[in-house]
């Protein structure tokens, strides 16, 4: 009888193996008519007669297929349950519970599964292997009871026992009632505020506002010769360039010489359109720059005028009542750097009549006196043109730059009405930044005997991004201020020597006249 049972089992195995070796797809039509529970009972009976019981858990492996029992309590199988085949590697590893991944401490309700080995079919049970179900069973569905874990006796052929009724844990019972969500803050006392999270822009601005390195004359002389240390110091300064999204001005790109060099919105010069009472604003790529001691609107840094922005440039000169223009670029350096925005003798630019009244050369730069007239009102403007300083480079000698800085400074001090000094090169950040930084640094050395080059550059970049464009320009700034510090020290020693000489001569003269006067007083 045992041999006959084994033959029947082997026959069933061959018949069902042919079915499961087919690729996954629509199940055989005759498979729908099978009574699932009767089939399970038949298989369990055959296993009980032919094989000894296997202790759980057992690994489910055989061609990646398995046969799952339907959920308890359902009378009619669903459409998905009519297909008893499910891919273990693709669907069986997914959890039916949508609340998250499996946890070893979480109870799971596994089900008997049909597999077969080389010679027989077995029904195995493993509490560690999740069982896929077409429909998820959650705590929110109290009508669905989980299947109970089968006992080892179930694997020996006895039908599985009915699941004991279990009380479902409802959502509020599991997560707490709404009363427990009320917090009593009266007993907390003084609570420290949360630390604010700084954005990258705020971090850059904070670094530019707080960076400083005051140097005496001797320290400046020593630092000016350390090229590598100055390069590292320069690389650490944030450029503070402006993104185009921060500048919400329609059509501004048409008036920008370089698309990546834009004015800082906080210090941007806004042109007031004539006849609109200040209600309409025009755009120009220019920024107000603070001077020595943080004096506001001491300079204006701007780009070199283009053909269609020459009128805007002269409009800014008239609006800001500027009397000094410093130009540090040639008109063309391989490419156009600036257009000629003044006439040879007389010319009209927009609504302004410009006339050249005087021209003179001064050791490396040219000075022009211009007359700017609108209607019956005219103003005098002095134009300084330093053309030998090429873009992204430094001059061979610092003396012409120092001379230009002091000529502009003396001219500014002589003015009764001091509007902003307008400085421009091509982009308005490299050579322009060097000139303004040199001017501020010279004033610091003159008044305090110290200079903070790092602090000056950081202040300039707060007002206009990218000022001092290269590391070589930063080192040239140190050399220029170190040279001025030596000249200032020599001039002070010379003044002190001249002062001592004058005091000695005056004392000798007093000593020479005193005896003669006494003799005259004693002589009858």
XYZ file of C-alpha atoms in Angstrom, residues 23-283:
261
model
C 5.800 30.925 -17.337
C 3.700 33.175 -15.143
C 0.541 34.284 -16.900
C -3.141 33.487 -17.057
C -3.836 30.206 -15.151
C -5.265 27.129 -16.845
C -9.014 27.285 -17.292
C -9.613 23.904 -15.632
C -7.706 25.114 -12.551
C -10.553 27.515 -11.673
C -12.945 24.628 -11.073
C -10.836 23.009 -8.403
C -12.038 23.056 -4.846
C -9.121 24.672 -3.061
C -9.877 23.269 0.369
C -10.427 19.763 -0.975
C -7.168 19.976 -2.850
C -5.299 21.061 0.280
C -6.822 18.208 2.268
C -5.856 15.729 -0.454
C -2.250 16.939 -0.528
C -1.985 16.828 3.267
C -3.341 13.264 3.262
C -0.776 12.170 0.699
C 2.021 13.766 2.710
C 0.853 12.121 5.930
C 0.913 8.700 4.230
C 4.241 9.003 2.450
C 6.559 11.373 4.328
C 7.481 11.960 7.957
C 6.499 15.383 9.379
C 8.995 18.233 8.834
C 9.654 20.589 11.744
C 9.002 24.291 10.964
C 10.389 26.553 9.774
C 11.434 25.246 6.399
C 12.848 27.237 3.499
C 10.484 27.653 0.568
C 12.518 27.103 -2.551
C 11.526 25.408 -5.776
C 11.400 27.311 -9.070
C 10.279 30.452 -7.272
C 6.559 29.482 -7.067
C 4.196 28.809 -4.216
C 0.528 28.097 -3.500
C -1.178 30.291 -0.856
C -4.369 29.556 1.049
C -7.194 32.077 0.837
C -8.089 34.294 3.778
C -10.424 32.940 6.398
C -14.002 34.163 6.443
C -14.393 34.601 2.678
C -16.987 32.515 0.894
C -16.112 33.366 -2.696
C -12.546 33.894 -3.952
C -11.697 37.185 -5.582
C -10.423 37.568 -9.120
C -6.843 37.849 -7.883
C -7.271 34.783 -5.664
C -8.434 32.655 -8.563
C -4.863 32.640 -9.770
C -3.152 30.502 -7.123
C 0.290 31.222 -8.525
C 2.372 34.113 -7.329
C 5.995 34.757 -7.930
C 7.890 34.457 -4.667
C 10.809 36.598 -5.738
C 8.639 39.369 -7.178
C 5.471 39.484 -5.054
C 5.995 37.251 -2.083
C 8.773 39.407 -0.618
C 6.473 42.408 -0.371
C 4.582 43.008 2.781
C 0.786 43.173 2.657
C 0.684 45.533 5.637
C 1.280 49.083 4.331
C 2.478 50.380 7.687
C 6.150 49.629 7.033
C 8.789 46.898 6.748
C 8.824 43.674 8.712
C 10.014 43.799 12.282
C 11.289 40.759 14.162
C 9.323 41.792 17.260
C 6.066 42.130 15.349
C 3.670 39.136 15.288
C 2.922 37.787 11.826
C 0.246 35.390 10.680
C 1.723 33.030 8.124
C -0.172 30.465 6.073
C 0.522 26.961 4.779
C 2.150 26.934 1.354
C 2.358 24.234 -1.317
C 5.835 23.392 -2.611
C 7.486 20.250 -3.902
C 10.909 18.730 -3.898
C 12.633 16.342 -6.282
C 10.217 13.455 -5.519
C 7.221 14.746 -3.576
C 4.972 17.668 -2.731
C 4.923 19.032 0.801
C 2.986 21.674 2.665
C 5.426 23.721 4.709
C 4.932 26.555 7.143
C 7.413 29.294 8.093
C 6.617 32.125 10.453
C 9.579 34.126 9.116
C 8.453 34.334 5.492
C 5.814 36.962 4.677
C 2.814 35.818 2.654
C 1.576 38.005 -0.132
C -2.109 38.712 -0.320
C -3.949 40.528 -3.093
C -5.701 42.653 -0.500
C -3.984 44.256 2.465
C -5.159 43.451 5.961
C -4.803 46.450 8.262
C -5.960 47.513 11.681
C -8.543 49.760 10.092
C -10.517 46.728 8.783
C -12.113 45.094 11.880
C -14.135 42.676 9.757
C -11.082 40.708 8.648
C -9.600 38.340 11.184
C -5.978 37.258 10.868
C -5.163 33.616 10.367
C -3.878 31.795 13.421
C -0.486 30.138 13.411
C -0.783 26.399 12.713
C 0.614 23.933 15.177
C 3.161 21.266 14.274
C 0.294 18.807 14.123
C -1.178 20.686 11.198
C 1.814 19.747 9.109
C 1.144 16.062 9.681
C -2.119 16.077 7.803
C -4.685 17.320 10.318
C -6.842 20.202 9.086
C -5.918 23.602 10.508
C -7.875 24.655 13.581
C -10.274 27.579 13.399
C -8.791 30.937 14.350
C -9.741 32.175 17.798
C -11.597 35.468 17.820
C -9.263 38.356 18.404
C -10.099 41.912 19.346
C -8.841 44.366 16.793
C -6.778 47.316 18.060
C -8.452 50.408 16.777
C -6.629 53.482 15.612
C -7.268 55.663 18.656
C -6.522 52.840 21.085
C -3.228 52.184 19.377
C -2.134 55.808 18.947
C -3.745 57.367 21.994
C -6.854 59.465 22.420
C -7.174 63.094 21.512
C -6.946 64.037 25.193
C -3.382 62.780 25.416
C -2.379 65.112 22.604
C -3.071 68.223 24.708
C 0.177 69.572 26.177
C 0.346 71.590 29.371
C 2.912 74.310 28.684
C 2.323 76.238 31.902
C 4.830 74.089 33.769
C 7.611 74.466 31.216
C 8.859 77.788 32.581
C 11.353 79.759 30.531
C 12.117 78.020 27.261
C 15.237 78.935 25.307
C 14.456 79.931 21.707
C 15.592 77.666 18.926
C 18.743 78.684 17.101
C 18.011 80.223 13.726
C 19.369 78.396 10.713
C 21.498 80.635 8.508
C 21.216 80.419 4.760
C 24.364 80.413 2.587
C 23.691 84.038 1.638
C 23.464 85.092 5.293
C 26.669 83.227 6.071
C 28.480 85.043 3.268
C 27.214 88.432 4.417
C 28.175 87.703 8.031
C 31.692 86.725 6.948
C 32.092 89.881 4.876
C 30.863 92.062 7.747
C 33.142 90.536 10.397
C 36.399 89.797 8.526
C 39.210 92.162 9.524
C 43.013 92.259 9.747
C 44.489 95.621 10.823
C 48.196 95.999 10.003
C 50.770 98.492 11.135
C 53.307 99.971 8.701
C 55.925 97.316 9.524
C 53.375 94.473 9.317
C 52.094 95.820 5.999
C 55.619 95.890 4.588
C 56.194 92.294 5.652
C 52.807 91.060 4.378
C 53.238 92.699 0.958
C 56.116 90.339 0.181
C 54.264 87.116 1.047
C 52.585 86.274 -2.242
C 51.344 82.787 -1.284
C 49.843 83.947 2.021
C 48.059 86.817 0.244
C 46.728 84.443 -2.391
C 45.256 82.172 0.317
C 43.759 85.188 2.079
C 42.186 86.414 -1.153
C 40.707 83.020 -2.032
C 38.858 82.915 1.306
C 36.970 86.172 0.638
C 33.445 85.405 -0.681
C 32.884 87.186 -4.024
C 29.206 87.926 -3.241
C 28.124 87.931 -6.874
C 24.475 88.617 -7.642
C 22.289 85.994 -9.290
C 19.995 87.144 -12.099
C 17.004 85.832 -10.121
C 17.765 88.361 -7.353
C 17.510 91.270 -9.793
C 13.848 91.493 -10.732
C 14.150 94.225 -13.355
C 12.660 93.548 -16.802
C 15.092 94.136 -19.657
C 18.182 94.736 -17.507
C 20.227 92.216 -19.544
C 20.212 94.586 -22.506
C 22.104 97.171 -20.438
C 24.656 94.820 -18.851
C 28.043 94.612 -20.523
C 28.724 91.242 -18.855
C 25.780 88.982 -18.047
C 27.353 87.572 -14.867
C 28.360 90.918 -13.324
C 25.238 92.546 -11.925
C 24.706 95.330 -9.370
C 23.824 94.440 -5.796
C 20.108 95.257 -5.333
C 20.648 96.864 -1.897
C 23.105 99.535 -3.124
C 22.021 99.832 -6.755
C 21.844 103.299 -8.302
C 18.281 103.938 -9.480
C 17.856 106.514 -12.212
C 14.882 108.816 -11.806
C 13.158 109.371 -15.115
C 12.730 113.131 -15.752
C 9.159 114.389 -15.572
C 7.781 111.485 -13.494
C 8.397 112.960 -9.988
C 10.465 109.922 -9.032
C 7.684 107.418 -9.764
C 9.549 105.729 -12.642
C 13.041 104.290 -12.207
C 15.628 103.624 -14.882
C 18.298 100.925 -14.725
